[in-house]
Amino acid sequence: MNNNQQFEYLLKRHQLKRTEPRLRVLSLLSAKSVATSQPDLESVIGDVDRVTLYRILSAFEEKGIIHKVFDLNGTANYALCSSDCAEHDHHDEHLHFNCTSCKKVYCLDDLDVQPVKLPAGFKVETFSLSATGLCPKCNNKEA
Amino acid sequence: MNNNQQFEYLLKRHQLKRTEPRLRVLSLLSAKSVATSQPDLESVIGDVDRVTLYRILSAFEEKGIIHKVFDLNGTANYALCSSDCAEHDHHDEHLHFNCTSCKKVYCLDDLDVQPVKLPAGFKVETFSLSATGLCPKCNNKEA
DNA sequence: AATAAAATGCAATAATGTTGCATTTGCGGT
DNA sequence: ACCGCAAATGCAACATTATTGCATTTTATT
Ligand SMILES: [Mn+2]
Ligand SMILES: [Mn+2]
Ligand SMILES: [Zn+2]
Ligand SMILES: [Zn+2]
């Protein structure tokens, strides 16, 4: 099963119609190891209306196909969810690493994050941890 | 020493001139226990130009007087820093709690957050932890 | 009071996100 | 293969958030 077939299956599984713009978004996101900003997506996706892109992204997010994370500048970045996300039930409580040099956002799964105890009264639904610094690539360049 | 004198001292300490708009921003932020969004500030600050507000906020942030945190919608919220922040050296590695009901952002200091070990290659500069859920007020209303 | 630097206000512009509506398209049923 | 409808797209208009350049005002200092 090639990539494209996987994407088509993914859409079908979430009752989303197989359209060219949607396949492009999936293709772009899956090709990158880091989260991609909306402006970046917009600039490379080609002949797709801006509004359509916004709608695709929010549809995917609602369905649990992608998740959104804001970087240090407050711009939205998107990444494919790990397999166990479902509609309105995201499991993206992994660490997001923001590189201060290249501005990339890394999704780091598989880190054991200790739960934190909050003061009485707060009812926690989700946790998320983020860090800033230099990513491996930029770290090397400096040295 | 009353509040206003404290603010004036704060400005002087950071080599910022004592101006009406700046005092108003300090007064507004210090009166709230939660981080305040830029739009909120803008709507209550009265007769101060929007651009001036932006410039004040970024000046304060650079000096380590306030810190910025993005809420679930990606809008910037601002809060006074705890005393030990300095220019370009913030220590706001506390937990930010985003209430999904009232949308307020709480700065929760004094929680012991365990440092997380990152994969080799990443050079961490700052950590920050955030949570979503119901704040005490909204939690009560539900019950 | 004179001065220089800093801060503000205003206008213009950019970037980002949203809404309504007409048109097109995917897809299940026939 | 065709039909019909819901869904998705594209376009235009608008709203919000943010930035830049420049003239004017204000602050702090001498
Ligand atoms: Mn992620
Ligand atoms: Mn804070
Ligand atoms: Zn980097
Ligand atoms: Zn609340």
PDB file of C-alpha atoms in Angstrom, chain A:
ATOM      1  CA  MET A   1       0.000   0.000   0.000  1.00  0.00           C
ATOM      2  CA  ASN A   2       1.613   3.274  -1.084  1.00  0.00           C
ATOM      3  CA  ASN A   3       1.312   6.622   0.583  1.00  0.00           C
ATOM      4  CA  ASN A   4      -1.518   7.865  -1.523  1.00  0.00           C
ATOM      5  CA  GLN A   5      -3.624   4.819  -0.833  1.00  0.00           C
ATOM      6  CA  GLN A   6      -3.005   5.284   2.857  1.00  0.00           C
ATOM      7  CA  PHE A   7      -4.182   8.863   2.669  1.00  0.00           C
ATOM      8  CA  GLU A   8      -7.311   7.850   0.797  1.00  0.00           C
ATOM      9  CA  TYR A   9      -8.064   5.242   3.388  1.00  0.00           C
ATOM     10  CA  LEU A  10      -7.482   7.787   6.135  1.00  0.00           C
ATOM     11  CA  LEU A  11     -10.000  10.148   4.580  1.00  0.00           C
ATOM     12  CA  LYS A  12     -12.561   7.434   4.062  1.00  0.00           C
ATOM     13  CA  ARG A  13     -12.147   6.245   7.623  1.00  0.00           C
ATOM     14  CA  HIS A  14     -13.086   9.705   8.838  1.00  0.00           C
ATOM     15  CA  GLN A  15     -15.916  10.181   6.380  1.00  0.00           C
ATOM     16  CA  LEU A  16     -14.119  12.871   4.504  1.00  0.00           C
ATOM     17  CA  LYS A  17     -14.325  12.989   0.758  1.00  0.00           C
ATOM     18  CA  ARG A  18     -11.260  12.228  -1.285  1.00  0.00           C
ATOM     19  CA  THR A  19     -10.274  15.572  -2.766  1.00  0.00           C
ATOM     20  CA  GLU A  20      -7.143  16.880  -4.354  1.00  0.00           C
ATOM     21  CA  PRO A  21      -6.496  19.656  -1.791  1.00  0.00           C
ATOM     22  CA  ARG A  22      -6.862  17.228   1.097  1.00  0.00           C
ATOM     23  CA  LEU A  23      -4.501  14.723  -0.403  1.00  0.00           C
ATOM     24  CA  ARG A  24      -1.971  17.460  -0.940  1.00  0.00           C
ATOM     25  CA  VAL A  25      -2.150  18.552   2.682  1.00  0.00           C
ATOM     26  CA  LEU A  26      -1.674  14.992   3.870  1.00  0.00           C
ATOM     27  CA  SER A  27       1.203  14.500   1.497  1.00  0.00           C
ATOM     28  CA  LEU A  28       2.925  17.695   2.593  1.00  0.00           C
ATOM     29  CA  LEU A  29       2.543  16.983   6.288  1.00  0.00           C
ATOM     30  CA  SER A  30       3.629  13.370   6.067  1.00  0.00           C
ATOM     31  CA  ALA A  31       6.744  14.337   4.163  1.00  0.00           C
ATOM     32  CA  LYS A  32       8.001  16.475   7.016  1.00  0.00           C
ATOM     33  CA  SER A  33       9.384  15.311  10.305  1.00  0.00           C
ATOM     34  CA  VAL A  34       8.525  18.579  11.975  1.00  0.00           C
ATOM     35  CA  ALA A  35       5.312  20.484  12.406  1.00  0.00           C
ATOM     36  CA  THR A  36       4.552  22.831   9.546  1.00  0.00           C
ATOM     37  CA  SER A  37       3.230  26.328   9.874  1.00  0.00           C
ATOM     38  CA  GLN A  38       0.095  27.429   8.133  1.00  0.00           C
ATOM     39  CA  PRO A  39       2.007  30.088   6.139  1.00  0.00           C
ATOM     40  CA  ASP A  40       4.506  27.465   5.022  1.00  0.00           C
ATOM     41  CA  LEU A  41       1.764  25.151   3.904  1.00  0.00           C
ATOM     42  CA  GLU A  42       0.057  27.969   2.090  1.00  0.00           C
ATOM     43  CA  SER A  43       3.188  28.889   0.197  1.00  0.00           C
ATOM     44  CA  VAL A  44       3.915  25.397  -1.068  1.00  0.00           C
ATOM     45  CA  ILE A  45       0.509  23.878  -1.578  1.00  0.00           C
ATOM     46  CA  GLY A  46       0.029  25.568  -4.924  1.00  0.00           C
ATOM     47  CA  ASP A  47      -3.342  26.194  -6.466  1.00  0.00           C
ATOM     48  CA  VAL A  48      -5.570  25.803  -3.445  1.00  0.00           C
ATOM     49  CA  ASP A  49      -7.601  28.613  -1.997  1.00  0.00           C
ATOM     50  CA  ARG A  50      -6.466  29.992   1.342  1.00  0.00           C
ATOM     51  CA  VAL A  51      -9.896  29.488   2.820  1.00  0.00           C
ATOM     52  CA  THR A  52      -9.943  25.889   1.693  1.00  0.00           C
ATOM     53  CA  LEU A  53      -6.659  25.277   3.425  1.00  0.00           C
ATOM     54  CA  TYR A  54      -7.996  26.692   6.671  1.00  0.00           C
ATOM     55  CA  ARG A  55     -11.075  24.540   6.404  1.00  0.00           C
ATOM     56  CA  ILE A  56      -9.103  21.419   5.643  1.00  0.00           C
ATOM     57  CA  LEU A  57      -6.830  21.995   8.594  1.00  0.00           C
ATOM     58  CA  SER A  58      -9.647  22.518  11.042  1.00  0.00           C
ATOM     59  CA  ALA A  59     -11.539  19.530   9.681  1.00  0.00           C
ATOM     60  CA  PHE A  60      -8.465  17.349  10.059  1.00  0.00           C
ATOM     61  CA  GLU A  61      -7.921  18.638  13.541  1.00  0.00           C
ATOM     62  CA  GLU A  62     -11.473  17.904  14.616  1.00  0.00           C
ATOM     63  CA  LYS A  63     -11.228  14.407  13.248  1.00  0.00           C
ATOM     64  CA  GLY A  64      -7.993  13.754  15.054  1.00  0.00           C
ATOM     65  CA  ILE A  65      -5.903  13.442  11.927  1.00  0.00           C
ATOM     66  CA  ILE A  66      -3.592  16.314  12.714  1.00  0.00           C
ATOM     67  CA  HIS A  67      -2.886  18.421  15.731  1.00  0.00           C
ATOM     68  CA  LYS A  68      -2.090  22.066  16.069  1.00  0.00           C
ATOM     69  CA  VAL A  69       0.670  23.607  18.104  1.00  0.00           C
ATOM     70  CA  PHE A  70       1.593  27.250  18.424  1.00  0.00           C
ATOM     71  CA  ASP A  71       5.225  28.157  18.114  1.00  0.00           C
ATOM     72  CA  LEU A  72       7.123  30.897  19.896  1.00  0.00           C
ATOM     73  CA  ASN A  73       5.621  33.550  17.651  1.00  0.00           C
ATOM     74  CA  GLY A  74       2.100  32.328  18.177  1.00  0.00           C
ATOM     75  CA  THR A  75       1.741  30.989  14.667  1.00  0.00           C
ATOM     76  CA  ALA A  76      -0.071  27.737  14.191  1.00  0.00           C
ATOM     77  CA  ASN A  77       1.917  24.681  13.179  1.00  0.00           C
ATOM     78  CA  TYR A  78       0.443  21.373  12.166  1.00  0.00           C
ATOM     79  CA  ALA A  79       1.606  17.798  12.362  1.00  0.00           C
ATOM     80  CA  LEU A  80       0.073  14.430  11.706  1.00  0.00           C
ATOM     81  CA  CYS A  81      -1.174  12.743  14.823  1.00  0.00           C
ATOM     82  CA  SER A  82       0.191   9.495  16.031  1.00  0.00           C
ATOM     83  CA  SER A  83      -2.138   6.653  15.233  1.00  0.00           C
ATOM     84  CA  ASP A  84      -4.080   6.645  18.454  1.00  0.00           C
ATOM     85  CA  CYS A  85      -5.858   9.947  18.087  1.00  0.00           C
ATOM     86  CA  ALA A  86      -9.583  10.006  17.536  1.00  0.00           C
ATOM     87  CA  GLU A  87     -12.246  12.566  16.920  1.00  0.00           C
ATOM     88  CA  HIS A  88     -12.239  15.146  19.696  1.00  0.00           C
ATOM     89  CA  ASP A  89      -9.889  12.892  21.587  1.00  0.00           C
ATOM     90  CA  HIS A  90      -6.338  13.843  20.870  1.00  0.00           C
ATOM     91  CA  HIS A  91      -3.378  12.221  22.521  1.00  0.00           C
ATOM     92  CA  ASP A  92      -0.721  14.709  21.656  1.00  0.00           C
ATOM     93  CA  GLU A  93       0.620  15.200  25.102  1.00  0.00           C
ATOM     94  CA  HIS A  94       4.130  14.870  23.883  1.00  0.00           C
ATOM     95  CA  LEU A  95       6.827  17.467  24.105  1.00  0.00           C
ATOM     96  CA  HIS A  96       7.084  20.169  21.472  1.00  0.00           C
ATOM     97  CA  PHE A  97      10.544  21.481  20.909  1.00  0.00           C
ATOM     98  CA  ASN A  98      10.898  24.925  19.358  1.00  0.00           C
ATOM     99  CA  CYS A  99      14.257  25.603  17.788  1.00  0.00           C
ATOM    100  CA  THR A 100      15.145  29.237  18.325  1.00  0.00           C
ATOM    101  CA  SER A 101      17.450  29.213  15.330  1.00  0.00           C
ATOM    102  CA  CYS A 102      15.616  27.497  12.481  1.00  0.00           C
ATOM    103  CA  LYS A 103      12.181  28.015  14.075  1.00  0.00           C
ATOM    104  CA  LYS A 104      11.180  24.435  13.442  1.00  0.00           C
ATOM    105  CA  VAL A 105       8.810  22.675  15.790  1.00  0.00           C
ATOM    106  CA  TYR A 106       9.642  19.090  16.670  1.00  0.00           C
ATOM    107  CA  CYS A 107       7.093  16.664  18.053  1.00  0.00           C
ATOM    108  CA  LEU A 108       8.910  14.429  20.484  1.00  0.00           C
ATOM    109  CA  ASP A 109       6.923  11.398  21.381  1.00  0.00           C
ATOM    110  CA  ASP A 110       8.119   8.669  23.673  1.00  0.00           C
ATOM    111  CA  LEU A 111       9.376  10.891  26.445  1.00  0.00           C
ATOM    112  CA  ASP A 112       8.120  10.027  29.852  1.00  0.00           C
ATOM    113  CA  VAL A 113       6.601  13.169  31.228  1.00  0.00           C
ATOM    114  CA  GLN A 114       5.875  13.199  34.901  1.00  0.00           C
ATOM    115  CA  PRO A 115       2.345  14.280  35.743  1.00  0.00           C
ATOM    116  CA  VAL A 116       2.229  17.444  37.804  1.00  0.00           C
ATOM    117  CA  LYS A 117       0.022  17.954  40.786  1.00  0.00           C
ATOM    118  CA  LEU A 118      -2.090  21.069  40.548  1.00  0.00           C
ATOM    119  CA  PRO A 119      -3.607  23.115  43.363  1.00  0.00           C
ATOM    120  CA  ALA A 120      -7.030  22.009  44.562  1.00  0.00           C
ATOM    121  CA  GLY A 121      -9.903  23.178  42.415  1.00  0.00           C
ATOM    122  CA  PHE A 122      -8.283  22.857  39.037  1.00  0.00           C
ATOM    123  CA  LYS A 123      -9.644  20.046  36.926  1.00  0.00           C
ATOM    124  CA  VAL A 124      -7.009  19.068  34.372  1.00  0.00           C
ATOM    125  CA  GLU A 125      -7.996  17.723  30.985  1.00  0.00           C
ATOM    126  CA  THR A 126      -4.769  17.815  29.033  1.00  0.00           C
ATOM    127  CA  PHE A 127      -1.125  18.471  29.673  1.00  0.00           C
ATOM    128  CA  SER A 128       1.468  19.655  27.277  1.00  0.00           C
ATOM    129  CA  LEU A 129       5.098  20.362  27.604  1.00  0.00           C
ATOM    130  CA  SER A 130       7.221  22.505  25.406  1.00  0.00           C
ATOM    131  CA  ALA A 131      10.826  23.466  25.288  1.00  0.00           C
ATOM    132  CA  THR A 132      12.958  25.938  23.416  1.00  0.00           C
ATOM    133  CA  GLY A 133      16.581  25.716  22.409  1.00  0.00           C
ATOM    134  CA  LEU A 134      18.674  24.427  19.562  1.00  0.00           C
ATOM    135  CA  CYS A 135      17.697  21.426  17.511  1.00  0.00           C
ATOM    136  CA  PRO A 136      20.400  18.881  16.621  1.00  0.00           C
ATOM    137  CA  LYS A 137      21.028  20.417  13.214  1.00  0.00           C
ATOM    138  CA  CYS A 138      21.398  23.972  14.449  1.00  0.00           C
ATOM    139  CA  ASN A 139      23.354  22.803  17.462  1.00  0.00           C
ATOM    140  CA  ASN A 140      25.933  21.241  15.174  1.00  0.00           C
ATOM    141  CA  LYS A 141      26.274  24.305  12.998  1.00  0.00           C
ATOM    142  CA  GLU A 142      27.151  26.406  16.018  1.00  0.00           C
ATOM    143  CA  ALA A 143      29.873  24.101  17.239  1.00  0.00           C
TER     144      ALA A 143
END
